[in-house]
Short mmCIF file of C-alpha atoms and ligand atoms in Angstrom, two decimals:
data_model
loop_
_atom_site.label_atom_id
_atom_site.label_comp_id
_atom_site.label_asym_id
_atom_site.label_seq_id
_atom_site.Cartn_x
_atom_site.Cartn_y
_atom_site.Cartn_z
CA MET A 555 -85.30 42.49 66.13
CA PHE A 556 -88.30 44.52 65.02
CA ASN A 557 -91.85 43.62 66.03
CA LYS A 558 -93.52 45.34 63.11
CA ILE A 559 -92.42 46.62 59.69
CA LEU A 560 -94.31 48.81 57.24
CA ILE A 561 -93.76 47.89 53.61
CA ALA A 562 -93.90 51.00 51.43
CA ASN A 563 -94.57 49.16 48.19
CA ARG A 564 -97.02 46.95 46.33
CA GLY A 565 -97.10 43.87 44.09
CA GLU A 566 -94.72 40.94 44.18
CA ILE A 567 -91.95 42.76 46.05
CA ALA A 568 -94.29 43.76 48.90
CA LEU A 569 -95.23 40.08 49.22
CA ARG A 570 -91.59 39.02 49.10
CA ILE A 571 -90.75 41.34 52.00
CA MET A 572 -93.79 40.16 53.99
CA ARG A 573 -92.74 36.54 53.52
CA ALA A 574 -89.33 37.37 54.97
CA CYS A 575 -91.06 39.18 57.87
CA ARG A 576 -93.26 36.19 58.59
CA GLU A 577 -90.29 33.83 58.71
CA LEU A 578 -88.56 36.22 61.11
CA GLY A 579 -91.66 36.48 63.32
CA ILE A 580 -92.24 40.15 62.42
CA GLN A 581 -95.70 41.63 61.86
CA SER A 582 -96.16 43.37 58.52
CA VAL A 583 -98.16 46.47 57.62
CA ALA A 584 -99.23 46.93 53.99
CA ILE A 585 -99.95 50.30 52.47
CA HIS A 586 -102.09 50.49 49.37
CA SER A 587 -103.85 52.79 46.96
CA SER A 588 -107.61 52.64 46.43
CA ALA A 589 -106.97 50.68 43.19
CA ASP A 590 -105.04 48.03 45.12
CA ALA A 591 -107.58 47.41 47.89
CA ASP A 592 -108.02 43.78 46.70
CA SER A 593 -104.34 43.16 46.14
CA LEU A 594 -102.63 40.08 47.48
CA HIS A 595 -100.09 42.11 49.45
CA VAL A 596 -102.98 43.68 51.36
CA LYS A 597 -104.55 40.30 52.10
CA TYR A 598 -101.23 38.77 53.16
CA ALA A 599 -100.24 41.56 55.54
CA ASP A 600 -101.19 41.54 59.22
CA GLU A 601 -102.56 45.06 58.88
CA SER A 602 -103.15 47.46 56.01
CA VAL A 603 -103.68 51.17 55.52
CA CYS A 604 -105.07 52.90 52.43
CA VAL A 605 -102.74 55.82 51.73
CA GLY A 606 -104.51 57.46 48.81
CA LYS A 607 -105.98 57.36 45.36
CA SER A 608 -104.97 55.16 42.43
CA SER A 609 -102.14 57.20 40.94
CA SER A 610 -98.69 56.56 42.44
CA ALA A 611 -98.22 60.28 43.07
CA GLU A 612 -101.28 60.25 45.31
CA SER A 613 -100.47 57.03 47.17
CA TYR A 614 -97.18 55.08 47.00
CA LEU A 615 -95.19 58.29 46.55
CA ARG A 616 -97.06 60.36 49.12
CA ILE A 617 -94.57 60.56 51.97
CA PRO A 618 -96.75 62.21 54.69
CA ASN A 619 -99.45 59.55 54.27
CA ILE A 620 -96.93 56.73 54.50
CA ILE A 621 -95.36 58.18 57.65
CA ALA A 622 -98.82 58.60 59.16
CA ALA A 623 -99.60 54.95 58.34
CA ALA A 624 -96.42 53.85 60.12
CA GLU A 625 -97.31 55.99 63.15
CA ILE A 626 -100.87 54.79 63.58
CA THR A 627 -99.93 51.13 63.20
CA GLY A 628 -96.92 51.36 65.52
CA ALA A 629 -94.42 50.06 62.94
CA GLU A 630 -90.76 50.38 63.92
CA ALA A 631 -89.12 50.14 60.53
CA ILE A 632 -89.92 50.91 56.89
CA HIS A 633 -88.91 48.75 53.93
CA PRO A 634 -89.15 50.55 50.59
CA GLY A 635 -88.68 47.57 48.21
CA TYR A 636 -87.63 48.73 44.71
CA GLY A 637 -89.04 51.53 42.58
CA PHE A 638 -91.35 54.18 44.10
CA LEU A 639 -89.43 55.78 47.03
CA ALA A 640 -86.67 53.17 47.34
CA GLU A 641 -83.92 55.49 46.13
CA ASN A 642 -85.39 58.71 47.45
CA ALA A 643 -82.85 60.11 49.93
CA GLU A 644 -85.38 62.58 51.30
CA PHE A 645 -87.80 59.77 52.20
CA ALA A 646 -85.00 57.86 53.93
CA GLU A 647 -84.19 61.00 55.91
CA ILE A 648 -87.81 61.66 56.87
CA CYS A 649 -88.24 58.07 58.07
CA VAL A 650 -85.22 58.43 60.37
CA GLU A 651 -86.31 61.89 61.59
CA ASN A 652 -89.61 60.30 62.59
CA ASP A 653 -87.81 57.55 64.51
CA PHE A 654 -88.41 54.73 62.07
CA THR A 655 -85.55 52.48 61.03
CA TRP A 656 -84.93 52.78 57.32
CA ILE A 657 -84.26 49.37 55.80
CA GLY A 658 -81.60 50.51 53.36
CA PRO A 659 -78.36 52.48 53.22
CA SER A 660 -78.13 55.97 54.74
CA ALA A 661 -79.75 58.95 53.03
CA ASP A 662 -76.32 60.45 52.25
CA VAL A 663 -75.15 57.29 50.54
CA ILE A 664 -78.37 57.11 48.50
CA ARG A 665 -77.95 60.75 47.50
CA ASN A 666 -74.30 60.43 46.47
CA LEU A 667 -74.65 57.18 44.58
CA GLY A 668 -77.94 58.28 43.00
CA ASP A 669 -76.15 61.06 41.21
CA LYS A 670 -74.26 59.28 38.44
CA ALA A 671 -71.52 61.89 38.07
CA THR A 672 -70.84 61.89 41.85
CA ALA A 673 -70.96 58.08 41.92
CA ARG A 674 -68.38 57.99 39.11
CA SER A 675 -65.92 60.14 41.01
CA MET A 676 -66.44 58.14 44.24
CA THR A 677 -65.75 54.99 42.25
CA VAL A 678 -62.51 56.40 40.88
CA GLU A 679 -61.49 57.27 44.46
CA ALA A 680 -62.13 53.65 45.46
CA GLY A 681 -59.72 52.51 42.74
CA VAL A 682 -62.46 50.81 40.72
CA PRO A 683 -62.31 51.21 36.92
CA VAL A 684 -64.94 53.40 35.23
CA VAL A 685 -65.67 53.77 31.51
CA PRO A 686 -63.56 56.67 30.17
CA GLY A 687 -65.74 59.74 30.50
CA THR A 688 -66.14 63.36 31.49
CA GLY A 689 -67.47 65.30 34.44
CA LEU A 690 -70.65 67.33 33.82
CA VAL A 691 -70.72 68.74 30.30
CA ASP A 692 -72.18 72.25 30.07
CA SER A 693 -72.05 73.07 26.37
CA VAL A 694 -72.22 71.55 22.89
CA GLU A 695 -68.59 72.59 22.36
CA GLU A 696 -67.50 70.62 25.44
CA ALA A 697 -69.52 67.65 24.21
CA GLU A 698 -67.78 67.84 20.83
CA ALA A 699 -64.39 67.94 22.53
CA ALA A 700 -65.32 64.81 24.52
CA GLY A 701 -66.33 63.06 21.30
CA ARG A 702 -62.93 63.86 19.78
CA GLN A 703 -61.11 62.81 22.93
CA PHE A 704 -62.75 59.38 23.36
CA GLY A 705 -63.58 58.64 19.72
CA PHE A 706 -67.08 57.67 18.58
CA PRO A 707 -69.45 56.16 19.59
CA VAL A 708 -70.11 57.94 22.89
CA ILE A 709 -73.11 57.93 25.23
CA ILE A 710 -74.65 61.03 26.81
CA LYS A 711 -76.06 60.28 30.26
CA ALA A 712 -78.25 62.25 32.62
CA THR A 713 -76.56 62.42 36.02
CA ALA A 714 -80.00 62.04 37.65
CA GLY A 715 -80.96 59.28 35.17
CA GLY A 716 -82.50 55.91 35.87
CA GLY A 717 -84.66 53.27 34.20
CA GLY A 718 -82.89 53.84 30.88
CA LYS A 719 -84.11 57.44 30.63
CA GLY A 720 -81.99 60.43 29.70
CA MET A 721 -79.44 58.33 27.80
CA ARG A 722 -78.53 58.86 24.14
CA VAL A 723 -75.85 57.22 22.01
CA ALA A 724 -74.05 59.29 19.35
CA TRP A 725 -72.12 57.65 16.51
CA ASP A 726 -70.70 60.86 15.01
CA GLU A 727 -70.34 64.56 15.69
CA ALA A 728 -73.61 65.62 14.04
CA GLU A 729 -75.53 63.07 16.09
CA LEU A 730 -73.69 64.16 19.22
CA ARG A 731 -74.78 67.79 18.75
CA LYS A 732 -78.39 66.73 18.20
CA ASN A 733 -78.53 64.12 21.01
CA TYR A 734 -76.76 66.32 23.52
CA VAL A 735 -79.67 68.75 23.35
CA ALA A 736 -82.23 65.90 23.29
CA ALA A 737 -80.70 64.18 26.33
CA ARG A 738 -80.66 67.40 28.35
CA THR A 739 -84.26 68.16 27.45
CA GLU A 740 -85.40 64.64 28.34
CA ALA A 741 -83.44 64.68 31.61
CA GLY A 742 -84.87 68.07 32.57
CA ALA A 743 -88.41 66.88 31.87
CA SER A 744 -88.03 63.48 33.58
CA PHE A 745 -85.85 64.29 36.58
CA GLY A 746 -86.01 68.06 37.01
CA ASN A 747 -82.23 68.09 36.54
CA ASP A 748 -80.80 68.46 33.05
CA ALA A 749 -77.12 67.92 33.92
CA VAL A 750 -75.42 65.36 31.68
CA TYR A 751 -71.97 63.81 31.18
CA ILE A 752 -70.41 61.80 28.41
CA GLU A 753 -68.88 58.31 28.40
CA LYS A 754 -67.23 56.19 25.77
CA TYR A 755 -69.91 53.83 24.42
CA LEU A 756 -68.81 50.20 24.53
CA VAL A 757 -70.17 48.57 21.41
CA ASN A 758 -70.75 45.00 22.51
CA PRO A 759 -70.55 44.72 26.29
CA ARG A 760 -72.37 42.52 28.75
CA HIS A 761 -74.23 43.90 31.73
CA VAL A 762 -72.78 42.07 34.73
CA GLU A 763 -73.66 43.17 38.25
CA ILE A 764 -72.43 42.19 41.70
CA GLN A 765 -74.90 41.66 44.54
CA LEU A 766 -73.50 42.68 47.88
CA MET A 767 -74.53 43.34 51.44
CA ALA A 768 -72.86 45.23 54.29
CA ASP A 769 -73.73 44.95 57.96
CA HIS A 770 -73.16 47.62 60.64
CA HIS A 771 -70.10 45.80 62.01
CA GLY A 772 -67.69 46.43 59.16
CA ASN A 773 -68.45 43.30 57.13
CA VAL A 774 -69.09 43.61 53.39
CA ILE A 775 -69.81 40.42 51.50
CA HIS A 776 -70.60 39.84 47.83
CA PHE A 777 -72.88 37.14 46.48
CA GLY A 778 -71.39 36.75 43.02
CA GLU A 779 -72.68 38.21 39.80
CA ARG A 780 -75.81 38.31 37.69
CA ASP A 781 -75.72 38.68 33.92
CA CYS A 782 -78.50 40.99 32.76
CA SER A 783 -77.47 41.47 29.15
CA VAL A 784 -80.87 40.56 27.69
CA GLN A 785 -82.46 44.01 27.76
CA ARG A 786 -84.97 45.98 25.77
CA ARG A 787 -84.31 49.70 25.60
CA HIS A 788 -81.89 49.40 28.53
CA GLN A 789 -84.52 47.56 30.63
CA LYS A 790 -83.71 44.05 31.84
CA LEU A 791 -85.85 41.14 30.63
CA ILE A 792 -83.88 38.05 31.64
CA GLU A 793 -81.24 37.70 34.34
CA GLU A 794 -79.03 34.77 35.17
CA ALA A 795 -76.29 33.65 37.54
CA PRO A 796 -73.53 32.82 37.09
CA SER A 797 -72.72 34.82 33.96
CA PRO A 798 -71.64 32.55 31.10
CA ALA A 799 -68.77 35.04 30.53
CA VAL A 800 -67.38 35.19 34.07
CA SER A 801 -64.68 32.84 35.37
CA GLU A 802 -64.12 32.21 39.07
CA GLU A 803 -61.06 34.46 38.90
CA LEU A 804 -63.01 37.31 37.26
CA ARG A 805 -65.87 36.83 39.75
CA GLN A 806 -63.47 37.39 42.64
CA ARG A 807 -61.94 40.46 40.96
CA MET A 808 -65.34 42.02 40.20
CA GLY A 809 -66.59 41.08 43.65
CA SER A 810 -63.58 42.68 45.33
CA ALA A 811 -64.00 45.85 43.26
CA ALA A 812 -67.66 46.08 44.32
CA VAL A 813 -66.76 45.44 47.96
CA SER A 814 -64.07 48.18 47.94
CA LEU A 815 -66.54 50.67 46.51
CA ALA A 816 -69.09 49.76 49.20
CA ARG A 817 -66.45 50.10 51.93
CA ASN A 818 -65.24 53.42 50.56
CA VAL A 819 -68.68 55.01 50.57
CA GLY A 820 -69.68 53.60 53.98
CA TYR A 821 -72.39 51.38 52.54
CA ARG A 822 -74.77 49.43 54.82
CA SER A 823 -77.58 47.13 53.64
CA ALA A 824 -78.13 45.27 50.35
CA GLY A 825 -76.91 46.88 47.15
CA THR A 826 -75.83 46.13 43.61
CA VAL A 827 -72.83 47.39 41.68
CA GLU A 828 -73.47 47.33 37.95
CA PHE A 829 -70.56 46.84 35.56
CA LEU A 830 -70.11 46.69 31.83
CA LEU A 831 -67.96 43.73 30.86
CA ASP A 832 -66.16 44.37 27.57
CA GLU A 833 -65.29 41.76 24.97
CA ASP A 834 -61.63 41.78 26.07
CA GLY A 835 -62.56 40.90 29.67
CA SER A 836 -62.11 44.42 31.10
CA PHE A 837 -64.91 45.61 33.34
CA TYR A 838 -66.04 49.11 34.16
CA PHE A 839 -68.32 50.52 36.87
CA MET A 840 -71.63 51.79 35.55
CA GLU A 841 -73.72 52.57 38.63
CA MET A 842 -74.66 51.37 42.07
CA ASN A 843 -78.27 50.60 42.97
CA THR A 844 -78.88 51.39 46.61
CA ARG A 845 -81.78 49.00 47.15
CA ILE A 846 -82.88 45.39 46.73
CA GLN A 847 -83.32 44.62 43.04
CA VAL A 848 -86.04 42.91 41.04
CA GLU A 849 -83.60 40.13 40.10
CA HIS A 850 -82.30 39.34 43.63
CA PRO A 851 -83.94 35.84 43.64
CA VAL A 852 -81.41 34.67 41.04
CA SER A 853 -78.60 35.20 43.55
CA GLU A 854 -80.69 33.64 46.33
CA MET A 855 -81.18 30.50 44.24
CA VAL A 856 -77.48 29.98 43.46
CA THR A 857 -76.06 30.93 46.86
CA GLY A 858 -78.83 29.65 49.13
CA PHE A 859 -78.80 32.91 51.14
CA ASP A 860 -82.08 34.67 51.91
CA LEU A 861 -81.04 38.20 50.98
CA MET A 862 -84.33 39.77 52.03
CA LYS A 863 -84.16 38.33 55.53
CA TRP A 864 -80.54 39.43 55.86
CA MET A 865 -81.42 42.93 54.66
CA ILE A 866 -83.92 43.17 57.52
CA ARG A 867 -81.57 41.57 60.07
CA VAL A 868 -78.78 43.97 59.10
CA ALA A 869 -81.12 46.97 59.55
CA ALA A 870 -81.92 45.64 63.03
CA GLY A 871 -78.18 45.70 63.82
CA GLU A 872 -77.40 41.98 63.49
CA GLN A 873 -73.96 40.91 62.43
CA PHE A 874 -73.35 38.40 59.60
CA ASP A 875 -72.83 34.91 61.00
CA PHE A 876 -70.98 33.88 57.81
CA THR A 877 -67.95 35.01 55.85
CA GLN A 878 -67.13 35.51 52.17
CA ASP A 879 -65.84 31.92 52.01
CA ASP A 880 -69.30 30.63 52.95
CA VAL A 881 -70.78 32.16 49.80
CA VAL A 882 -70.51 29.46 47.16
CA VAL A 883 -72.31 29.62 43.82
CA LYS A 884 -74.05 26.30 43.16
CA GLY A 885 -75.65 25.41 39.83
CA HIS A 886 -77.30 27.99 37.61
CA ALA A 887 -80.40 30.18 37.93
CA ILE A 888 -82.38 32.18 35.37
CA GLU A 889 -85.19 34.67 35.91
CA CYS A 890 -87.80 35.72 33.34
CA ARG A 891 -89.88 38.81 34.05
CA ILE A 892 -93.41 38.11 32.85
CA ASN A 893 -95.14 41.37 32.00
CA ALA A 894 -98.73 42.18 30.99
CA GLU A 895 -97.70 43.36 27.57
CA ASN A 896 -97.97 42.37 23.95
CA PRO A 897 -94.60 41.40 22.43
CA GLU A 898 -96.21 41.35 18.98
CA ARG A 899 -97.19 45.01 19.34
CA ASP A 900 -93.88 46.48 20.39
CA PHE A 901 -94.40 45.27 23.98
CA MET A 902 -97.38 47.57 24.55
CA PRO A 903 -98.56 47.31 28.20
CA CYS A 904 -101.94 45.52 28.43
CA PRO A 905 -103.50 45.87 31.87
CA GLY A 906 -106.82 44.09 32.49
CA ARG A 907 -108.36 41.10 34.24
CA VAL A 908 -106.54 37.79 34.67
CA PHE A 909 -109.54 35.46 34.56
CA TYR A 910 -107.52 32.43 35.46
CA PHE A 911 -103.97 32.09 36.73
CA HIS A 912 -101.98 28.91 37.05
CA ALA A 913 -98.44 29.10 38.44
CA PRO A 914 -95.81 26.62 37.30
CA GLY A 915 -94.19 24.32 39.86
CA GLY A 916 -92.01 21.24 40.09
CA PRO A 917 -88.29 20.86 40.73
CA GLY A 918 -86.14 23.99 40.72
CA ILE A 919 -88.94 26.48 40.08
CA ARG A 920 -89.71 29.57 42.16
CA VAL A 921 -92.51 31.99 41.31
CA ASP A 922 -92.67 35.45 42.87
CA THR A 923 -96.03 36.97 42.00
CA HIS A 924 -98.99 38.88 43.39
CA VAL A 925 -101.38 37.57 40.74
CA TYR A 926 -104.36 35.29 41.48
CA SER A 927 -107.34 34.12 39.39
CA ASP A 928 -109.73 37.01 38.72
CA TYR A 929 -107.13 39.65 39.66
CA LEU A 930 -107.51 42.97 37.88
CA VAL A 931 -104.12 44.37 36.78
CA PRO A 932 -104.47 48.10 37.40
CA PRO A 933 -103.27 50.43 34.63
CA HIS A 934 -101.56 52.81 37.08
CA TYR A 935 -98.34 50.94 37.86
CA ASP A 936 -95.69 48.82 36.13
CA SER A 937 -96.78 45.80 34.11
CA LEU A 938 -94.84 43.10 36.01
CA LEU A 939 -97.09 40.08 36.64
CA ALA A 940 -94.62 37.50 37.87
CA LYS A 941 -91.00 36.60 38.11
CA ILE A 942 -90.26 32.99 37.27
CA ILE A 943 -86.94 31.72 38.48
CA ALA A 944 -85.52 28.36 37.43
CA HIS A 945 -82.58 26.69 39.13
CA GLY A 946 -80.68 23.68 37.80
CA LYS A 947 -77.40 21.88 38.31
CA ASP A 948 -76.04 23.69 35.25
CA ARG A 949 -77.18 26.25 32.65
CA GLU A 950 -78.65 23.59 30.40
CA GLU A 951 -80.88 22.21 33.14
CA ALA A 952 -81.91 25.71 34.26
CA VAL A 953 -82.93 26.56 30.67
CA ALA A 954 -84.86 23.30 30.27
CA ARG A 955 -86.68 23.91 33.55
CA MET A 956 -87.48 27.49 32.58
CA ARG A 957 -88.91 26.36 29.23
CA ARG A 958 -91.05 23.80 30.99
CA ALA A 959 -92.20 26.33 33.61
CA LEU A 960 -93.12 28.92 30.99
CA SER A 961 -95.15 26.36 29.09
CA GLU A 962 -97.05 25.42 32.28
CA CYS A 963 -97.84 29.02 33.17
CA VAL A 964 -101.39 30.26 32.42
CA PHE A 965 -102.54 33.89 32.48
CA GLU A 966 -105.97 33.75 30.88
CA GLY A 967 -107.39 37.02 29.63
CA LEU A 968 -104.22 39.03 28.95
CA PRO A 969 -101.36 38.99 26.48
CA THR A 970 -98.07 38.45 28.32
CA SER A 971 -94.40 38.40 27.44
CA THR A 972 -94.25 34.60 28.03
CA PRO A 973 -94.04 33.63 24.31
CA PHE A 974 -91.24 36.13 23.85
CA HIS A 975 -89.24 34.54 26.68
CA LEU A 976 -89.76 31.12 25.10
CA GLU A 977 -88.30 32.49 21.86
CA VAL A 978 -85.23 33.84 23.65
CA LEU A 979 -84.77 30.46 25.36
CA ASN A 980 -84.67 28.82 21.93
CA ASN A 981 -82.32 31.35 20.37
CA PRO A 982 -78.89 29.92 19.43
CA VAL A 983 -76.95 33.06 20.50
CA PHE A 984 -78.60 33.00 23.93
CA LEU A 985 -78.16 29.24 24.26
CA GLN A 986 -74.45 29.54 23.52
CA GLY A 987 -74.23 32.08 26.35
CA LYS A 988 -73.12 34.79 23.96
CA ALA A 989 -75.83 37.43 24.44
CA THR A 990 -74.52 40.97 24.94
CA THR A 991 -76.56 44.11 25.56
CA ARG A 992 -77.03 44.28 21.76
CA PHE A 993 -78.69 40.83 21.71
CA LEU A 994 -82.28 41.97 21.41
CA GLU A 995 -81.56 44.54 18.75
CA GLU A 996 -79.53 42.06 16.68
CA GLU A 997 -81.87 39.10 17.08
CA LEU A 998 -85.18 40.97 16.99
CA SER A 999 -86.25 39.88 13.52
CA HIS A 1000 -85.58 36.19 14.32
CA LEU A 1001 -87.40 36.47 17.63
CA GLN A 1002 -90.38 38.19 16.01
CA GLU A 1003 -90.55 35.61 13.25
CA GLY A 1004 -90.59 32.89 15.92
CA LEU A 1005 -93.43 34.71 17.70
CA ARG A 1006 -95.49 34.85 14.50
CA VAL A 1007 -95.02 31.11 13.90
CA ARG A 1008 -95.89 30.41 17.54
CA ALA A 1009 -99.07 32.54 17.34
CA LYS A 1010 -100.16 30.76 14.13
CA THR A 1011 -99.56 27.30 15.61
CA GLU A 1012 -101.60 28.21 18.67
CA GLU A 1013 -104.46 29.57 16.53
CA GLY A 1014 -104.40 26.38 14.42
P1 ADP B 854 -80.13 53.37 34.12
O1 ADP B 854 -79.71 53.95 35.44
O2 ADP B 854 -81.05 54.27 33.37
O3 ADP B 854 -80.59 51.95 34.20
P2 ADP B 854 -77.43 52.56 33.37
O4 ADP B 854 -76.30 53.51 33.52
O5 ADP B 854 -77.57 51.49 34.41
O6 ADP B 854 -78.79 53.38 33.24
O7 ADP B 854 -77.34 51.86 31.96
C1 ADP B 854 -78.36 51.01 31.48
C2 ADP B 854 -77.89 50.20 30.28
O8 ADP B 854 -77.38 51.09 29.26
C3 ADP B 854 -76.75 49.26 30.56
O9 ADP B 854 -77.18 48.03 31.08
C4 ADP B 854 -76.10 49.13 29.19
O10 ADP B 854 -76.85 48.21 28.39
C5 ADP B 854 -76.27 50.51 28.59
N1 ADP B 854 -75.05 51.37 28.80
C6 ADP B 854 -74.88 52.30 29.75
N2 ADP B 854 -73.66 52.89 29.63
C7 ADP B 854 -73.05 52.33 28.58
C8 ADP B 854 -71.76 52.49 27.94
N3 ADP B 854 -70.86 53.38 28.37
N4 ADP B 854 -71.47 51.71 26.87
C9 ADP B 854 -72.37 50.80 26.42
N5 ADP B 854 -73.59 50.60 26.96
C10 ADP B 854 -73.94 51.33 28.02
#
C-alpha cells in the first residue's frame, strides 16, 4: 500500500479522497491555488503545496507544477478526482513516466473511451447495444443522409464532447443543417476538435448508469445502477439508486453489458458506463466515464462498499476480497447537488461568502462538502457547495429524509439550489418515479411557480 498520495483536485472530492486515505493509513498531500489557500481540503491534508494562481489553467490544470509538488513531497501516487485533469490521458501518461502510480485506468483506455466515436465502435465490438448512429460525419450532405436514414429527431455530438457541450438536437432537415454547423463550431471552440457524429435522438429516455470497478487480477464487478434523469441542460442535478425503472433482471443485464465493455477494453479502476434506457425497456450505451463520479456516494450508500478506498487499493495492486454476489443493493439512496446559484434567475452561479453554514444530520444522511462558516466561495471554479445524500429502507423514506435534510441545511449569505431541490421532491412526476431526461423541461413552469410561492412564504 502507498505511504503518501497527492490529490490533484480541490473541494469536496479532494476531501473525500483524503478521508479514504486517512482510513487506509495513507498520508495525503493537497495541492491548491492561491484562491484556495484557506480551503478545507488544504487544512485537512497532512501537507499542502500551492501550485499557482487562482485560475484553473494556472493551478489545477498546470501539469508541471503538480508533478513538481508530488516530487518535493515524496508522494507515490496521484489521485485526480473528477473534473480538471481526471480524464486527461496525457496527464495520466506523465504521472507514470515520472514514476507515480496513476489512480485510474491506463492512459490508452482514457484516450480511447474519451473519444465518443472510438468508444462507440469499441462498445459495438464488445456486443453492447449503442443508439443507432454514424461514424464521423464530414459534410452537411452526409448529415442529411443520416437524418433520412434514422428519421428525426437526431442528435449531433462532438466526439471530444463532455459536460453537455457540443451537442445539438435537430427535429427536421432545416434544423439539422443549421445545428450541424453550430455543433462543429462549438466543438472546435470548446475542445479544439470539431469532429462530430450523429445519433438517433431518443425522445423520452432515462439516464441510467452502471458503476463498476476492475482490479488488476482480472476481476470486474458492478455495483448496480444510478438513475440520473433529473438534469438541466444535460447536467445532472439529482441522482438515485436503484432506478425506479430498473428491475433486478434488467439490472443484471445492464450490469453484465457494462462489465463486458470494461473487460473488452482492458479497464482497471473505478468507472461508469452511461446508458439511455428507452420507454420500451431497451438500453443503449452512451459513454463511459473513466474516473470516479460526483454521484458515487449514492452507490456507496446502497451497497455498503467504500468505492474510494477500493479505487486506491486497486491502484496499489490489491485484489477484490469479494465477488459479484456480495454486492447487494439495500434500500434506496438519493443525492442532491447543492450549488451556489440562483434557481429563480436561470440558475445563475452566485459565488460569495457563506457567513454561516449548518449541515443536516440524523438517520440516513451523509453530507460531502468543503464548506464551513465564513468560507468564501471563489468565483474561479464550479459552484458545487455540497452533496447531500439520503438513504432509507425504500424510496419513500429516502425522499422524506432528503426533504428533512434540505430543510435543516443553512447556507447564510448565498442563494443556493436548495429550494429548487425541495420543489422537485414535491413534484408528482418525480414522486411517482416517472422522471425522464425531459422532466425538467416539461415540469419547469410548475417548479418555478412552486419556487415563487416558497420565496413569498419565506419573505412573509
Ligand atoms: P456529455 O459527455 O456531454 O455529458 P452524454 O453523451 O453523456 O454527453 O449525454 C448527456 C445527456 O444528453 C444524456 O444524459 C441525455 O440526457 C442526453 N442524450 C445524449 N444522447 C442522447 C440520445 N441519443 N437521445 C436522447 N438523449 C440523449
